[in-house]
Coordinates of C-alpha atoms and ligand atoms in Angstrom, one line a residue:
X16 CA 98.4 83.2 108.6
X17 CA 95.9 84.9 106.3
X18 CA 96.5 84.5 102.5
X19 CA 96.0 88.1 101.3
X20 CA 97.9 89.3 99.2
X21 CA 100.3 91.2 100.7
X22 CA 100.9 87.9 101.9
X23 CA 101.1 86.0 98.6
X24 CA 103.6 88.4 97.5
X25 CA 106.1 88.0 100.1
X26 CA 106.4 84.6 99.4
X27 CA 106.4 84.8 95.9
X28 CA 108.8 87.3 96.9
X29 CA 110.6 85.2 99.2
X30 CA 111.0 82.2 96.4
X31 CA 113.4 84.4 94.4
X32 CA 115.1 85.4 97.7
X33 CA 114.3 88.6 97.2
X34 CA 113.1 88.9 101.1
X35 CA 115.9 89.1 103.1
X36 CA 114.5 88.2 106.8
X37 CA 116.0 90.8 109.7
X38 CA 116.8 90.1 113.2
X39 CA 113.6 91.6 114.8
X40 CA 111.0 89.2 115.6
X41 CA 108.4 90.8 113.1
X42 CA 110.4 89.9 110.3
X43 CA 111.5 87.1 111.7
X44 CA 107.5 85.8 112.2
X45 CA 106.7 86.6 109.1
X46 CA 108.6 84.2 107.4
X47 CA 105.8 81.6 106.2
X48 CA 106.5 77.7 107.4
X49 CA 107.7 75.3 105.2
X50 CA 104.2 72.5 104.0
X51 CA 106.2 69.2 104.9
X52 CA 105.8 70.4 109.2
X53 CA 102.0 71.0 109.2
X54 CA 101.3 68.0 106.7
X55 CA 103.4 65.9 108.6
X56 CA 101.6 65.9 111.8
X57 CA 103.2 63.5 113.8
X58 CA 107.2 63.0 115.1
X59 CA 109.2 61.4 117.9
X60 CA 111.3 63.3 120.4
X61 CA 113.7 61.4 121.8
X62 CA 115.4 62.2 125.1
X63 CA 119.2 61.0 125.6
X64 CA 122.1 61.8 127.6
X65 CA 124.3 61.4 130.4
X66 CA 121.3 61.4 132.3
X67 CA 120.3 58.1 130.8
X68 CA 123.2 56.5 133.2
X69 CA 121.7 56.8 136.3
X70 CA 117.8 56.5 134.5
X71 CA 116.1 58.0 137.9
X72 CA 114.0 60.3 138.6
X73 CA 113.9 62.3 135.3
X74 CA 116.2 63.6 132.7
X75 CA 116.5 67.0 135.6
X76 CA 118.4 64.3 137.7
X77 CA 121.6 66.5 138.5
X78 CA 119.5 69.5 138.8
X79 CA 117.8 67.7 141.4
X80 CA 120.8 66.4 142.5
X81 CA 123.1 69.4 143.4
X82 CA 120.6 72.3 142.4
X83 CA 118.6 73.9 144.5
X84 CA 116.5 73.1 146.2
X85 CA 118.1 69.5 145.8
X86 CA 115.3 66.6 145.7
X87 CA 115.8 64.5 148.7
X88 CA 114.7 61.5 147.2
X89 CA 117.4 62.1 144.9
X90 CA 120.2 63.2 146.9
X91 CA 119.2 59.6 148.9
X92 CA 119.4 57.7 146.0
X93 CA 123.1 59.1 145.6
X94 CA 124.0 58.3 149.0
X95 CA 122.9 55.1 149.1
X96 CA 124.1 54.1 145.8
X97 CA 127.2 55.8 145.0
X98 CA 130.7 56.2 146.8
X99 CA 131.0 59.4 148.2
X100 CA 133.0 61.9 146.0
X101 CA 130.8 60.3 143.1
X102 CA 130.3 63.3 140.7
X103 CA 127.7 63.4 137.7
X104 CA 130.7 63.7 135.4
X105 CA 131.6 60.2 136.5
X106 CA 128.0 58.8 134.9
X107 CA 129.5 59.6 131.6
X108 CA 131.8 57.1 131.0
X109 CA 128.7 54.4 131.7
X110 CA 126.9 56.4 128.6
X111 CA 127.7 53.3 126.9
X112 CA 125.2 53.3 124.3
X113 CA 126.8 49.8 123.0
X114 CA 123.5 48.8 121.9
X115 CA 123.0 52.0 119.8
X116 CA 122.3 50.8 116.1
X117 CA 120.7 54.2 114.2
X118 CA 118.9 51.9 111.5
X119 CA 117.3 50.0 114.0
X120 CA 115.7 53.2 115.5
X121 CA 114.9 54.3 111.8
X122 CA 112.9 51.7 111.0
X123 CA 111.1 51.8 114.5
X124 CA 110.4 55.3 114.0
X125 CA 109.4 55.4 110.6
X126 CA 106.8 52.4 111.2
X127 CA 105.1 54.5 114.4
X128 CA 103.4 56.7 110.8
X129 CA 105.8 59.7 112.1
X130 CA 106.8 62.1 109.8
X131 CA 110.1 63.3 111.8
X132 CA 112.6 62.7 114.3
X133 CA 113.9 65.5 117.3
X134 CA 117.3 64.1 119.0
X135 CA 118.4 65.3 122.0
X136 CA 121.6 66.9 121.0
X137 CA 122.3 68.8 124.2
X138 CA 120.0 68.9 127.0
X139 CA 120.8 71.2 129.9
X140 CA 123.5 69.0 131.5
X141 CA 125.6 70.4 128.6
X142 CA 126.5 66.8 127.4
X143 CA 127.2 67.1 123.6
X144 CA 125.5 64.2 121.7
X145 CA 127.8 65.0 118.4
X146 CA 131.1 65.7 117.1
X147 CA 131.6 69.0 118.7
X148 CA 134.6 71.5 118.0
X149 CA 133.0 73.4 121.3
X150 CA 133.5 70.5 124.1
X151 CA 136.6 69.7 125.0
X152 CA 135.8 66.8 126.9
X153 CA 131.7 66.6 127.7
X154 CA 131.1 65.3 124.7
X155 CA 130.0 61.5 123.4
X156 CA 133.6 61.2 121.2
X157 CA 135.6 61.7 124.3
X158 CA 133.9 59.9 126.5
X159 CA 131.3 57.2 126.7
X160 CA 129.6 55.9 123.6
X161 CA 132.6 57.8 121.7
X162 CA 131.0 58.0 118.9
X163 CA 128.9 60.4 117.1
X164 CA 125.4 59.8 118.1
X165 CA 123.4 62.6 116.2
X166 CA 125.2 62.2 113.0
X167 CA 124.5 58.5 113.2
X168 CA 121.0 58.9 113.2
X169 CA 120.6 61.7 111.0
X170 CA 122.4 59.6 108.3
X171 CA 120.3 56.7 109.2
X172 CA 116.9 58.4 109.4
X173 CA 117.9 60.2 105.8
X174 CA 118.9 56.8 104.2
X175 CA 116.7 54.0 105.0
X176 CA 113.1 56.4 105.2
X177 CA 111.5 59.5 104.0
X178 CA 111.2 61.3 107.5
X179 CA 112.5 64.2 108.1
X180 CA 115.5 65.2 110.9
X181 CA 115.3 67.9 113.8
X182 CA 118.0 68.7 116.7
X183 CA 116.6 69.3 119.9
X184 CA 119.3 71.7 121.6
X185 CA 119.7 73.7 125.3
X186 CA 120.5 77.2 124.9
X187 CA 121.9 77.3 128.5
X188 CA 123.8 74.4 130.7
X189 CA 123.0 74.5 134.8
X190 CA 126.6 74.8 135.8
X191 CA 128.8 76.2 132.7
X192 CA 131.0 78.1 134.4
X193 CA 130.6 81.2 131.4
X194 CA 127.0 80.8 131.8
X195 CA 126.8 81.4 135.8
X196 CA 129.3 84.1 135.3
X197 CA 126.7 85.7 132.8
X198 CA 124.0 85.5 134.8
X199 CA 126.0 86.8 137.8
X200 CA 126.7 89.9 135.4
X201 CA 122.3 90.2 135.4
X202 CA 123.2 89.0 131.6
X203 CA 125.4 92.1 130.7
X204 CA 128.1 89.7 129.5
X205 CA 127.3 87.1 126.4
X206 CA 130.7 85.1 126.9
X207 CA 128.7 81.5 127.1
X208 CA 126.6 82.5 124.3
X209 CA 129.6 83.9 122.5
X210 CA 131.7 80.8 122.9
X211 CA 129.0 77.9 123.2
X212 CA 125.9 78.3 122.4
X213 CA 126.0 80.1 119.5
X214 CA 129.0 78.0 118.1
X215 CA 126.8 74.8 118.9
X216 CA 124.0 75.9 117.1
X217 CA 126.4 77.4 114.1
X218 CA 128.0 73.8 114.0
X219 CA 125.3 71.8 114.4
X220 CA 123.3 73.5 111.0
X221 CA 126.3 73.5 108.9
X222 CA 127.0 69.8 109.9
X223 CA 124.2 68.0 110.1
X224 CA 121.7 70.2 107.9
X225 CA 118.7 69.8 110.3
X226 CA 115.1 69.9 108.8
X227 CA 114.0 71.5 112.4
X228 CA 115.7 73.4 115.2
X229 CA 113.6 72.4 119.0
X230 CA 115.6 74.8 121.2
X231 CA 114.8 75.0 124.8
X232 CA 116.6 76.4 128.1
X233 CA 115.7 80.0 127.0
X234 CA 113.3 80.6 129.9
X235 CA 115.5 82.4 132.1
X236 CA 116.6 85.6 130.6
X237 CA 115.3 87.3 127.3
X238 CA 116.2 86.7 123.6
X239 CA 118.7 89.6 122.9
X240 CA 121.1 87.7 125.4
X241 CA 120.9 84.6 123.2
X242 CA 120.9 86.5 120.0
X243 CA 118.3 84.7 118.8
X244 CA 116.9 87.3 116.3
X245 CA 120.6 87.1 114.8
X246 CA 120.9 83.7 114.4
X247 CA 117.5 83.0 113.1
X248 CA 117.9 86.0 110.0
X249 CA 121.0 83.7 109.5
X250 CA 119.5 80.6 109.3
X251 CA 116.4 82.0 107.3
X252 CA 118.4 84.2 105.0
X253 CA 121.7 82.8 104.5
X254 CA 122.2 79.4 106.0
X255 CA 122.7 75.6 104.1
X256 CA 119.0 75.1 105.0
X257 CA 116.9 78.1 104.8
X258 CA 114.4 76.7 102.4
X259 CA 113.1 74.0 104.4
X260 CA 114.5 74.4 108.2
X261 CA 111.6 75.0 110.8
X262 CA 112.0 76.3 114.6
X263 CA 110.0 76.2 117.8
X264 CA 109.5 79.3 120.1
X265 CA 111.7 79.0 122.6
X266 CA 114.6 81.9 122.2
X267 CA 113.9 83.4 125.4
X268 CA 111.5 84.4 128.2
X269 CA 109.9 87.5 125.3
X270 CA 109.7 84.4 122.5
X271 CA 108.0 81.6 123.9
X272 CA 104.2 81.3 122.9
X273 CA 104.9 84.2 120.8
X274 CA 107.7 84.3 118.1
X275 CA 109.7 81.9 116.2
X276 CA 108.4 79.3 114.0
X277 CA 105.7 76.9 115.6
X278 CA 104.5 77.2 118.8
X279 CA 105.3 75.1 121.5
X280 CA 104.4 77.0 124.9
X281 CA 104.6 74.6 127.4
X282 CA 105.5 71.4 128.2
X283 CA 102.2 69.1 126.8
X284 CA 100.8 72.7 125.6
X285 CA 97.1 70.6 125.0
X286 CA 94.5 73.9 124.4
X287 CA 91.3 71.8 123.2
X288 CA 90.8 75.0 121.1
X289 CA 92.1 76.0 118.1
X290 CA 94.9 78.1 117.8
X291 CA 95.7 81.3 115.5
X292 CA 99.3 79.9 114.7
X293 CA 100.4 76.8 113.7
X294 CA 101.5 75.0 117.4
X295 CA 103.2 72.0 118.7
X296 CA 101.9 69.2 121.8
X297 CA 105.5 68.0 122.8
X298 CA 104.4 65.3 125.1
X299 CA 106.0 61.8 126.4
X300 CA 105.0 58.1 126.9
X301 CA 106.1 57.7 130.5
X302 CA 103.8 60.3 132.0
X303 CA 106.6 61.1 134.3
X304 CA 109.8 61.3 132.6
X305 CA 111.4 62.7 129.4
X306 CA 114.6 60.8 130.0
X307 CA 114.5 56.6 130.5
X308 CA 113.9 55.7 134.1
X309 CA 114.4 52.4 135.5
X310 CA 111.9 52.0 138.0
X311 CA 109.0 53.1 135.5
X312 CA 105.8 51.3 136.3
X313 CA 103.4 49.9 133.3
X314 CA 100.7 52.2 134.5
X315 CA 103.1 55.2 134.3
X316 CA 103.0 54.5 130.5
X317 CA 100.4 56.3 128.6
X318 CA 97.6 53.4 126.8
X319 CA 97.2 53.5 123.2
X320 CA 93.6 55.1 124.0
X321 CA 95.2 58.1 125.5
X322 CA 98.0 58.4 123.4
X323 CA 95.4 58.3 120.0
X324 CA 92.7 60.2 121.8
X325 CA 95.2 62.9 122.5
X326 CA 96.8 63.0 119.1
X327 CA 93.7 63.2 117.6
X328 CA 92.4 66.4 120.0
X329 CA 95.7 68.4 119.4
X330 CA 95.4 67.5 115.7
X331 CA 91.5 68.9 115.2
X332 CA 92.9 72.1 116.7
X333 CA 95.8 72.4 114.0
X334 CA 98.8 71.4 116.3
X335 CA 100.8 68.5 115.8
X336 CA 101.8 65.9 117.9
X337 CA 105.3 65.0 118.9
X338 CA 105.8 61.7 120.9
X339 CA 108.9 61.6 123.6
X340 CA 110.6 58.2 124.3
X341 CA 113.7 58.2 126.6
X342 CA 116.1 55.5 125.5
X343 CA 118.4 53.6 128.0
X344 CA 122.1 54.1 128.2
X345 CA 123.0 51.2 126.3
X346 CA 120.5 52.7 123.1
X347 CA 117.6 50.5 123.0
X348 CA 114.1 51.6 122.8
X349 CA 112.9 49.6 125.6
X350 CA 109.6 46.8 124.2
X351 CA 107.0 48.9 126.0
X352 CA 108.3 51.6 123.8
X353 CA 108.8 49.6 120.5
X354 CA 105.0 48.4 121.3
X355 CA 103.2 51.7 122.0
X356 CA 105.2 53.0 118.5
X357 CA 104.3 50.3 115.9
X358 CA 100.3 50.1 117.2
X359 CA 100.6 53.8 116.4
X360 CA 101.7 52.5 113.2
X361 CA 99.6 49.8 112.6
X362 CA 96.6 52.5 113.4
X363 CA 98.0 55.1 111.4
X364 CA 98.3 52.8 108.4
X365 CA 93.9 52.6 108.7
X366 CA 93.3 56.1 110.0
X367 CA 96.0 57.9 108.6
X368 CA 93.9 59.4 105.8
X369 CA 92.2 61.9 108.4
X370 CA 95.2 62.9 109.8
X371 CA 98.4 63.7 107.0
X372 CA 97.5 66.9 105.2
X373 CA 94.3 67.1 107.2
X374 CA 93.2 70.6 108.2
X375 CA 90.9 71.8 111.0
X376 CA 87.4 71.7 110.4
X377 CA 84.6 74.9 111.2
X378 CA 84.3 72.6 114.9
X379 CA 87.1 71.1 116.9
X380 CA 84.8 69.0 119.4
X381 CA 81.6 68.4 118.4
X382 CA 78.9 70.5 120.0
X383 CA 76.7 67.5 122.0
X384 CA 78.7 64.0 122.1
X385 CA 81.6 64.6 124.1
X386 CA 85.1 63.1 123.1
X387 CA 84.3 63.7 119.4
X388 CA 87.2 65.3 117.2
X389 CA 87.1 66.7 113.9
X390 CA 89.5 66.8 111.6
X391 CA 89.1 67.5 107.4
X392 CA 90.0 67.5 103.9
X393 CA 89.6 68.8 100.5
X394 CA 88.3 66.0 98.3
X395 CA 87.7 65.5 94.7
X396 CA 83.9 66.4 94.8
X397 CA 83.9 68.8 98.3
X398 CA 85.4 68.7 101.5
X399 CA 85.7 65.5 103.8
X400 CA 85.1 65.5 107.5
X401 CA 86.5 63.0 109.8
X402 CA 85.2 62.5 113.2
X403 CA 87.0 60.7 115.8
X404 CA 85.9 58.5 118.5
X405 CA 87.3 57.1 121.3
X406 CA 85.0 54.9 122.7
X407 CA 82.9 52.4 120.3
X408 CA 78.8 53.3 121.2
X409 CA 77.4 51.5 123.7
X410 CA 73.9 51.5 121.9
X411 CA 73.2 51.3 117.8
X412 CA 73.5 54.8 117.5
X413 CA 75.7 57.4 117.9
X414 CA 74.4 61.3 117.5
X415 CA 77.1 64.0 115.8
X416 CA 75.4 67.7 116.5
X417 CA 77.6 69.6 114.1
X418 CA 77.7 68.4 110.6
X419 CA 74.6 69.4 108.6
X420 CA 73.8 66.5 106.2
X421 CA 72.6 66.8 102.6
X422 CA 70.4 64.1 100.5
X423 CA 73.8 62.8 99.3
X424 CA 75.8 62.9 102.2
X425 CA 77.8 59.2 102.7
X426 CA 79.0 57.8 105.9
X427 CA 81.9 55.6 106.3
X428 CA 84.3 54.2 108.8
X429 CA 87.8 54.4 107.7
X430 CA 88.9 51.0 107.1
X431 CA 85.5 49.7 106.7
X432 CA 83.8 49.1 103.4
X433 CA 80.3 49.8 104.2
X434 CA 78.3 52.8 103.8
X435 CA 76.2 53.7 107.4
X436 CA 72.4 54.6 107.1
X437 CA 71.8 58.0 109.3
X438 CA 68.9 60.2 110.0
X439 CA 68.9 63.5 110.1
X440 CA 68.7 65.0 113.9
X441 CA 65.2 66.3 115.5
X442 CA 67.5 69.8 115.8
X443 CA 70.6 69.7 113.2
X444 CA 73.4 67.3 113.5
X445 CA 72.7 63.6 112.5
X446 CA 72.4 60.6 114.3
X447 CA 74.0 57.5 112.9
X448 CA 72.7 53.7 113.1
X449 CA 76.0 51.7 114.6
X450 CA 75.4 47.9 113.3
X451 CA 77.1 45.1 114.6
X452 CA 80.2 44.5 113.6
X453 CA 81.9 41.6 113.5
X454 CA 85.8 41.5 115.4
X455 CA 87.2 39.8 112.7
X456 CA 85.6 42.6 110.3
X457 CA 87.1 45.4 113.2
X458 CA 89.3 47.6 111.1
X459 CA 91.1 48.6 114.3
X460 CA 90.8 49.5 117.8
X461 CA 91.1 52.2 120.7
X462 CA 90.1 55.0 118.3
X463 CA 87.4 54.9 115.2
X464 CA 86.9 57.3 112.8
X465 CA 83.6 58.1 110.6
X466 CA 84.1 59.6 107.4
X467 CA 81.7 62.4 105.9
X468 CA 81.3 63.3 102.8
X469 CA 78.8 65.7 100.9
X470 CA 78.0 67.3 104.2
X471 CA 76.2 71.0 103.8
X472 CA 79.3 72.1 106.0
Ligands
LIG522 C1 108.5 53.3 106.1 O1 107.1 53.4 106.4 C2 106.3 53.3 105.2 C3 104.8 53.4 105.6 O2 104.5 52.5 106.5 C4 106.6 51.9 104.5 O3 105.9 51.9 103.3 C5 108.1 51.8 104.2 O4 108.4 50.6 103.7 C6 108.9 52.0 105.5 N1 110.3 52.1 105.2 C7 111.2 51.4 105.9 C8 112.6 51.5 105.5 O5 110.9 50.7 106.8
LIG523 C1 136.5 71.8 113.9 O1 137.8 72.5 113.9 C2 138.7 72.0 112.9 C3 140.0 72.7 113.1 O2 139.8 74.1 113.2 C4 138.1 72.3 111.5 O3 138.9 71.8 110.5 C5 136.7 71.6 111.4 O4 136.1 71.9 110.2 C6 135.8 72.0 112.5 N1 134.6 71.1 112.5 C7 133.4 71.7 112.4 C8 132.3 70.7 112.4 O5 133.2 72.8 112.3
LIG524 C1 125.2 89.3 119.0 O1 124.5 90.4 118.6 C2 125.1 91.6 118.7 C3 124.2 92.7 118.4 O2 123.6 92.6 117.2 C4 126.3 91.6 117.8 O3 127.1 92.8 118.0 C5 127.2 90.4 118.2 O4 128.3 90.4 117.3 C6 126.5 89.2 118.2 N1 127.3 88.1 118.7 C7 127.5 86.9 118.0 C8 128.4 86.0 118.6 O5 126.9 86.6 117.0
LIG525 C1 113.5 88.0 131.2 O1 114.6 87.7 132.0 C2 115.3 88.8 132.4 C3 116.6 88.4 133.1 O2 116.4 87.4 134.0 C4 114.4 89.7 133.3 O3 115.1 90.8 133.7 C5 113.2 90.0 132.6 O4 112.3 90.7 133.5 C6 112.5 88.8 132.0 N1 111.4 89.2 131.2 C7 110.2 88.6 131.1 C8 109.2 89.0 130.1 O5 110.0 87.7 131.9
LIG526 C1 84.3 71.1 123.2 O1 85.5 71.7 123.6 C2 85.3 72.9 124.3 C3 86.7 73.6 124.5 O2 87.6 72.7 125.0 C4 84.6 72.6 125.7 O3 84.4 73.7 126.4 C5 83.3 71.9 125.4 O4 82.7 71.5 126.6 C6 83.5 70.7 124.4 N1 82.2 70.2 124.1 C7 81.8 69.0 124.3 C8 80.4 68.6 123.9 O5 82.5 68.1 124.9

């Protein structure tokens, strides 16, 4: 967004709630986002349902199932596995989640350095994660965990750390009846949008005052069947949290990559470039799965060098990051997990200065090393640049082509007291002398980052 002033004065506007948003998507994307979501940077998605009985596959498993086409390797697993007659409404009561403790995952979260949390609430199976007045029976009170699994961690995340608390929700459900017979209707009829997801969405704000709404299921018909617009001029304009709540993009197959809040595109949307609006890499630490599976492999699991290098790329390009685990059926965060989390953590706690509140710099990438992100900062006497590396320099120096150095430019690494020597470069840029550093004087590992500062750009 540009700050000019017809800019300026509709927020200024907007703080004595003198704008009143309306439910086209101009006004609707003009709304400005709330600080915390870009200073935050970093959050956990979590995927968890019904399909986390059966753990196979991926959290599409009944799509692939009984959709069409069906998977075979899925329908085999069935068949080999199951009685016959076994239907996927028979998983639920194995949605045990007896290991489910909120303030466990809390304190897990919160030391990964993430800055908030995005629950499954409903994923397209249409299993409710919550207290729902809008489920009669698909729901985790009446069956399963019976218990109210969204409100437990919200309460959780909001008492025991600072982080912030998002609902992930499905506008549509596979096979819902009301939504079938809607679509058979070429969307004509709104009677599942009427009854249940609108409802949902109504409940789950008024309830559980979510920081951030992450719908999704929208692709397959356009945003005035959803009444998106509607909804969000309610929740911007009237609702318990329209002075901090935050949305994604995906209202429908006219909103996504367009309108909303943030942008997520696709699935692991990863440009390189930087983007005109503020954007979103949803992306997960099995390479293969949103939901938990079973049979997941160690080298399915992304390594903390591609995890950090890939945070760092999305954030030089003004995204932010947010990291999907899928937890079993009993709730626990499986120790691969766990692990991958707190060395994010333990990074964080040495790096995070380039990456909270940072902004993107004039480059994303620098323009000769490859694998070098920028990232930067206003600092008491001029702006800070960070650049990121992902792989310590073979030889004892390392060249940067874009900053332009100054006679009082200083070079640091983060977590490292000493200043580095440099000289300028035979063409711009500056080359850097790498000295040998200790292990034990190591302030961290799989991803380094040098700080600038008193740079002529
Ligand atoms: C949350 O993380 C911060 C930063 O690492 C830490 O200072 C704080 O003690 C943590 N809180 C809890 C409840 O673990
Ligand atoms: C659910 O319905 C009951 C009865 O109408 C009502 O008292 C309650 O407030 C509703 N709960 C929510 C979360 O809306
Ligand atoms: C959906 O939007 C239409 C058109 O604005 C409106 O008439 C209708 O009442 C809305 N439905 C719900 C359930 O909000
Ligand atoms: C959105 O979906 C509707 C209904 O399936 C379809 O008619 C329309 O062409 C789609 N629009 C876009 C932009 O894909
Ligand atoms: C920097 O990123 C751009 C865009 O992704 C890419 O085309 C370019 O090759 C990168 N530069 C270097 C030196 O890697």
């Amino acid at each position: 967004m540009k700050w000019d002033v017809f800019n300026i004065c509709l927020f200024l506007l907007s703080l004595c709630n003198a704008v009143r948003y309306e439910p086209n998507w101009k006004s609707i994307d003009s709304r400005p986002l709330p600080s915390w979501y870009d200073q935050g940077k970093i959050g956990i998605f979590i995927h968890w349902g019904v399909f986390s009985v059966p753990s196979f596959s991926t959290e599409w498993f009944w799509w692939q199932w009984k959709g069409s086409p069906p998977v075979p390797g899925v329908e085999a697993f069935m068949k080999d596995n199951y009685k016959p007659g076994f239907t996927y409404a028979d998983f639920a009561p194995e949605f045990t989640a007896e290991f489910y403790n909120p303030n466990e995952w809390a304190e897990l979260f919160n030391a990964s350095g993430a800055q908030y949390v995005v629950l499954t609430t409903k994923h397209h199976e249409g299993f409710c994660n919550w207290h729902t007045n809008y489920s009669w029976n698909w729901n985790s009170m009446s069956t399963g965990p019976n218990r109210d699994l969204v409100g437990d961690l919200a309460d959780a995340i909001r008492k025991y750390t600072d982080m912030r608390f998002g609902v992930y929700h499905s506008l549509f459900e596979w096979f819902n009846p009301l939504y079938l017979q809607d679509q058979a209707n070429n969307y004509q009829t709104q009677k599942f949008v009427e009854s249940k997801t609108l409802p949902e969405l109504y409940e789950l704000v008024n309830t559980y005052k979510p920081d951030l709404i992450w719908s999704d299921g929208d692709w397959m018909v356009s945003s005035d069947y959803w009444n998106a617009t509607q909804f969000l001029a309610w929740l911007y304009n009237d609702s318990p949290v329209k002075d901090y709540i935050i949305v994604n993009d995906r209202w429908g197959n006219d909103s996504r990559c367009k309108h909303g809040g943030f942008l997520d595109c696709s699935d692991s949307f990863d440009p390189g470039t930087l983007q005109k609006r503020k954007w979103e890499n949803c992306m997960h630490l099995d390479k293969y799965s949103w939901g938990y599976r079973r049979n997941m492999k160690i080298d399915d699991v992304l390594s903390m060098v591609d995890l950090l290098s890939e945070m760092m790329e999305t954030i030089s390009c003004g995204g932010n990051i947010l990291i999907n685990i899928g937890p079993t059926k009993s709730g626990e965060i499986i120790p691969v997990f766990q692990e991958r989390l707190r060395s994010m953590g333990d990074w964080l706690k040495v790096n995070g200065e380039a990456i909270y509140g940072s902004v993107p710099w004039s480059h994303q990438n620098d323009t000769v090393t490859r694998g070098i992100w920028y990232t930067s900062k206003k600092g008491p006497e001029g702006r800070i640049v960070y650049a990121s590396i992902s792989s310590w320099p073979e030889k004892d120096q390392l060249f940067l082509g874009a900053p332009k150095p100054t006679a009082s430019t200083k070079v640091t690494l983060l977590g490292y007291p000493q200043q580095f020597e440099f000289k300028p470069g035979p063409s711009g840029g500056i080359t850097l002398s790498i000295p040998v550093i200790s292990i034990f004087d190591m302030p961290c590992q799989w991803v380094w980052i040098f700080k600038m500062e008193g740079l002529k750009n």
